[in-house]
mmCIF file with all atom_site columns, C-alpha atoms in Angstrom:
data_model
loop_
_atom_site.group_PDB
_atom_site.id
_atom_site.type_symbol
_atom_site.label_atom_id
_atom_site.label_alt_id
_atom_site.label_comp_id
_atom_site.label_asym_id
_atom_site.label_entity_id
_atom_site.label_seq_id
_atom_site.pdbx_PDB_ins_code
_atom_site.Cartn_x
_atom_site.Cartn_y
_atom_site.Cartn_z
_atom_site.occupancy
_atom_site.B_iso_or_equiv
_atom_site.pdbx_formal_charge
_atom_site.auth_seq_id
_atom_site.auth_comp_id
_atom_site.auth_asym_id
_atom_site.auth_atom_id
_atom_site.pdbx_PDB_model_num
ATOM 1  C CA . MET A 1 1  ? 0.000   0.000  0.000   1.00 76.00 ? 827 MET A CA 1
ATOM 2  C CA . ALA A 1 2  ? 2.847   2.396  0.807   1.00 82.00 ? 828 ALA A CA 1
ATOM 3  C CA . ARG A 1 3  ? 4.451   1.706  -2.575  1.00 82.00 ? 829 ARG A CA 1
ATOM 4  C CA . PHE A 1 4  ? 1.226   2.518  -4.363  1.00 75.00 ? 830 PHE A CA 1
ATOM 5  C CA . PHE A 1 5  ? 0.912   5.798  -2.463  1.00 65.00 ? 831 PHE A CA 1
ATOM 6  C CA . LEU A 1 6  ? 4.539   6.714  -3.209  1.00 71.00 ? 832 LEU A CA 1
ATOM 7  C CA . PHE A 1 7  ? 4.097   5.827  -6.887  1.00 71.00 ? 833 PHE A CA 1
ATOM 8  C CA . SER A 1 8  ? 0.913   7.934  -7.085  1.00 73.00 ? 834 SER A CA 1
ATOM 9  C CA . LEU A 1 9  ? 2.651   10.867 -5.414  1.00 65.00 ? 835 LEU A CA 1
ATOM 10 C CA . VAL A 1 10 ? 5.583   10.734 -7.842  1.00 71.00 ? 836 VAL A CA 1
ATOM 11 C CA . CYS A 1 11 ? 3.223   10.523 -10.835 1.00 61.00 ? 837 CYS A CA 1
ATOM 12 C CA . ALA A 1 12 ? 1.242   13.522 -9.555  1.00 64.00 ? 838 ALA A CA 1
ATOM 13 C CA . LEU A 1 13 ? 4.425   15.567 -9.123  1.00 60.00 ? 839 LEU A CA 1
ATOM 14 C CA . VAL A 1 14 ? 5.672   14.694 -12.600 1.00 59.00 ? 840 VAL A CA 1
ATOM 15 C CA . LEU A 1 15 ? 2.295   15.620 -14.088 1.00 54.00 ? 841 LEU A CA 1
ATOM 16 C CA . ALA A 1 16 ? 2.231   18.923 -12.188 1.00 55.00 ? 842 ALA A CA 1
ATOM 17 C CA . LEU A 1 17 ? 5.715   19.820 -13.417 1.00 50.00 ? 843 LEU A CA 1
ATOM 18 C CA . ALA A 1 18 ? 4.828   18.937 -17.000 1.00 51.00 ? 844 ALA A CA 1
ATOM 19 C CA . LEU A 1 19 ? 1.712   21.098 -16.914 1.00 48.00 ? 845 LEU A CA 1
ATOM 20 C CA . ALA A 1 20 ? 3.514   24.017 -15.260 1.00 45.00 ? 846 ALA A CA 1
ATOM 21 C CA . GLN A 1 21 ? 6.066   24.353 -18.049 1.00 48.00 ? 847 GLN A CA 1
ATOM 22 C CA . SER A 1 22 ? 4.989   26.630 -20.893 1.00 52.00 ? 848 SER A CA 1
ATOM 23 C CA . ASP A 1 23 ? 5.050   25.333 -24.432 1.00 55.00 ? 849 ASP A CA 1
ATOM 24 C CA . ASP A 1 24 ? 6.321   28.364 -26.300 1.00 61.00 ? 850 ASP A CA 1
ATOM 25 C CA . GLY A 1 25 ? 6.389   26.565 -29.623 1.00 75.00 ? 851 GLY A CA 1
ATOM 26 C CA . ILE A 1 26 ? 2.707   25.617 -29.696 1.00 81.00 ? 852 ILE A CA 1
ATOM 27 C CA . ALA A 1 27 ? 0.484   27.895 -31.768 1.00 82.00 ? 853 ALA A CA 1
ATOM 28 C CA . VAL A 1 28 ? -2.697  28.818 -29.928 1.00 83.00 ? 854 VAL A CA 1
ATOM 29 C CA . LYS A 1 29 ? -5.672  30.562 -31.492 1.00 86.00 ? 855 LYS A CA 1
ATOM 30 C CA . SER A 1 30 ? -6.742  33.476 -29.341 1.00 86.00 ? 856 SER A CA 1
ATOM 31 C CA . CYS A 1 31 ? -8.887  36.492 -30.101 1.00 88.00 ? 857 CYS A CA 1
ATOM 32 C CA . GLY A 1 32 ? -10.279 39.515 -28.318 1.00 86.00 ? 858 GLY A CA 1
ATOM 33 C CA . ARG A 1 33 ? -9.838  39.664 -24.561 1.00 88.00 ? 859 ARG A CA 1
ATOM 34 C CA . THR A 1 34 ? -7.956  36.361 -24.477 1.00 89.00 ? 860 THR A CA 1
ATOM 35 C CA . LEU A 1 35 ? -5.403  37.696 -26.949 1.00 87.00 ? 861 LEU A CA 1
ATOM 36 C CA . LYS A 1 36 ? -5.131  40.958 -25.008 1.00 86.00 ? 862 LYS A CA 1
ATOM 37 C CA . ASN A 1 37 ? -4.464  38.993 -21.805 1.00 89.00 ? 863 ASN A CA 1
ATOM 38 C CA . ARG A 1 38 ? -1.811  36.873 -23.567 1.00 87.00 ? 864 ARG A CA 1
ATOM 39 C CA . VAL A 1 39 ? -0.021  39.967 -24.880 1.00 87.00 ? 865 VAL A CA 1
ATOM 40 C CA . PHE A 1 40 ? -0.185  41.633 -21.458 1.00 89.00 ? 866 PHE A CA 1
ATOM 41 C CA . GLY A 1 41 ? 1.122   38.477 -19.770 1.00 90.00 ? 867 GLY A CA 1
ATOM 42 C CA . LEU A 1 42 ? 4.001   38.115 -22.218 1.00 89.00 ? 868 LEU A CA 1
ATOM 43 C CA . CYS A 1 43 ? 4.967   41.749 -22.753 1.00 89.00 ? 869 CYS A CA 1
ATOM 44 C CA . GLY A 1 44 ? 3.607   43.449 -19.662 1.00 86.00 ? 870 GLY A CA 1
ATOM 45 C CA . ASP A 1 45 ? 2.325   46.320 -21.773 1.00 76.00 ? 871 ASP A CA 1
ATOM 46 C CA . TYR A 1 46 ? 0.491   47.019 -25.008 1.00 76.00 ? 872 TYR A CA 1
ATOM 47 C CA . CYS A 1 47 ? 1.573   45.551 -28.318 1.00 81.00 ? 873 CYS A CA 1
ATOM 48 C CA . SER A 1 48 ? 3.949   47.694 -30.349 1.00 78.00 ? 874 SER A CA 1
ATOM 49 C CA . ALA A 1 49 ? 3.537   45.687 -33.579 1.00 73.00 ? 875 ALA A CA 1
ATOM 50 C CA . LYS A 1 50 ? 4.466   47.176 -36.901 1.00 64.00 ? 876 LYS A CA 1
ATOM 51 C CA . PRO A 1 51 ? 1.831   47.003 -39.655 1.00 59.00 ? 877 PRO A CA 1
ATOM 52 C CA . GLU A 1 52 ? 4.068   45.109 -42.097 1.00 58.00 ? 878 GLU A CA 1
ATOM 53 C CA . GLY A 1 53 ? 4.729   41.392 -41.885 1.00 57.00 ? 879 GLY A CA 1
ATOM 54 C CA . ILE A 1 54 ? 2.857   38.995 -39.618 1.00 64.00 ? 880 ILE A CA 1
ATOM 55 C CA . SER A 1 55 ? 0.106   40.584 -37.568 1.00 74.00 ? 881 SER A CA 1
ATOM 56 C CA . LEU A 1 56 ? -1.932  39.846 -34.485 1.00 74.00 ? 882 LEU A CA 1
ATOM 57 C CA . THR A 1 57 ? -4.938  39.020 -36.655 1.00 78.00 ? 883 THR A CA 1
ATOM 58 C CA . ASP A 1 58 ? -3.008  35.853 -37.516 1.00 79.00 ? 884 ASP A CA 1
ATOM 59 C CA . ALA A 1 59 ? -3.219  34.898 -33.834 1.00 80.00 ? 885 ALA A CA 1
ATOM 60 C CA . CYS A 1 60 ? -6.973  34.845 -34.204 1.00 84.00 ? 886 CYS A CA 1
ATOM 61 C CA . ARG A 1 61 ? -7.097  33.209 -37.646 1.00 87.00 ? 887 ARG A CA 1
ATOM 62 C CA . PHE A 1 62 ? -4.317  30.637 -37.503 1.00 87.00 ? 888 PHE A CA 1
ATOM 63 C CA . GLY A 1 63 ? -2.864  30.766 -33.998 1.00 87.00 ? 889 GLY A CA 1
ATOM 64 C CA . LEU A 1 64 ? 0.511   32.033 -32.840 1.00 86.00 ? 890 LEU A CA 1
ATOM 65 C CA . SER A 1 65 ? 2.956   30.698 -30.295 1.00 88.00 ? 891 SER A CA 1
ATOM 66 C CA . ASP A 1 66 ? 4.070   32.771 -27.324 1.00 88.00 ? 892 ASP A CA 1
ATOM 67 C CA . ASN A 1 67 ? 7.461   33.279 -28.988 1.00 88.00 ? 893 ASN A CA 1
ATOM 68 C CA . GLN A 1 68 ? 5.809   34.636 -32.121 1.00 86.00 ? 894 GLN A CA 1
ATOM 69 C CA . ILE A 1 69 ? 3.695   37.072 -30.116 1.00 86.00 ? 895 ILE A CA 1
ATOM 70 C CA . VAL A 1 70 ? 6.785   38.308 -28.283 1.00 87.00 ? 896 VAL A CA 1
ATOM 71 C CA . GLN A 1 71 ? 8.601   38.773 -31.616 1.00 86.00 ? 897 GLN A CA 1
ATOM 72 C CA . ILE A 1 72 ? 5.644   40.766 -32.960 1.00 85.00 ? 898 ILE A CA 1
ATOM 73 C CA . CYS A 1 73 ? 4.725   42.866 -29.939 1.00 86.00 ? 899 CYS A CA 1
ATOM 74 C CA . CYS A 1 74 ? 7.771   43.265 -27.755 1.00 86.00 ? 900 CYS A CA 1
ATOM 75 C CA . PRO A 1 75 ? 10.960  42.026 -29.446 1.00 85.00 ? 901 PRO A CA 1
ATOM 76 C CA . ASN A 1 76 ? 13.028  43.836 -26.817 1.00 83.00 ? 902 ASN A CA 1
ATOM 77 C CA . LYS A 1 77 ? 11.835  41.241 -24.233 1.00 78.00 ? 903 LYS A CA 1
ATOM 78 C CA . MET A 1 78 ? 13.717  38.439 -26.005 1.00 68.00 ? 904 MET A CA 1
#
């Protein structure tokens, strides 16, 4: 019984660590308030994106990773 409890505890810790790590390479579709909250969480301020090139509308249409949003909105944070 103690082995089962220990095994369960280790599995729970491994799962918690895996979920806590951010996957910067995964593109996530986000629009509106959700996108605004992502930008604020990543950049800590408003988005200073330039009109040319990839835009934040692509985050809503196709999905962007956290790294892509940082490159678009606040490249000085990299």
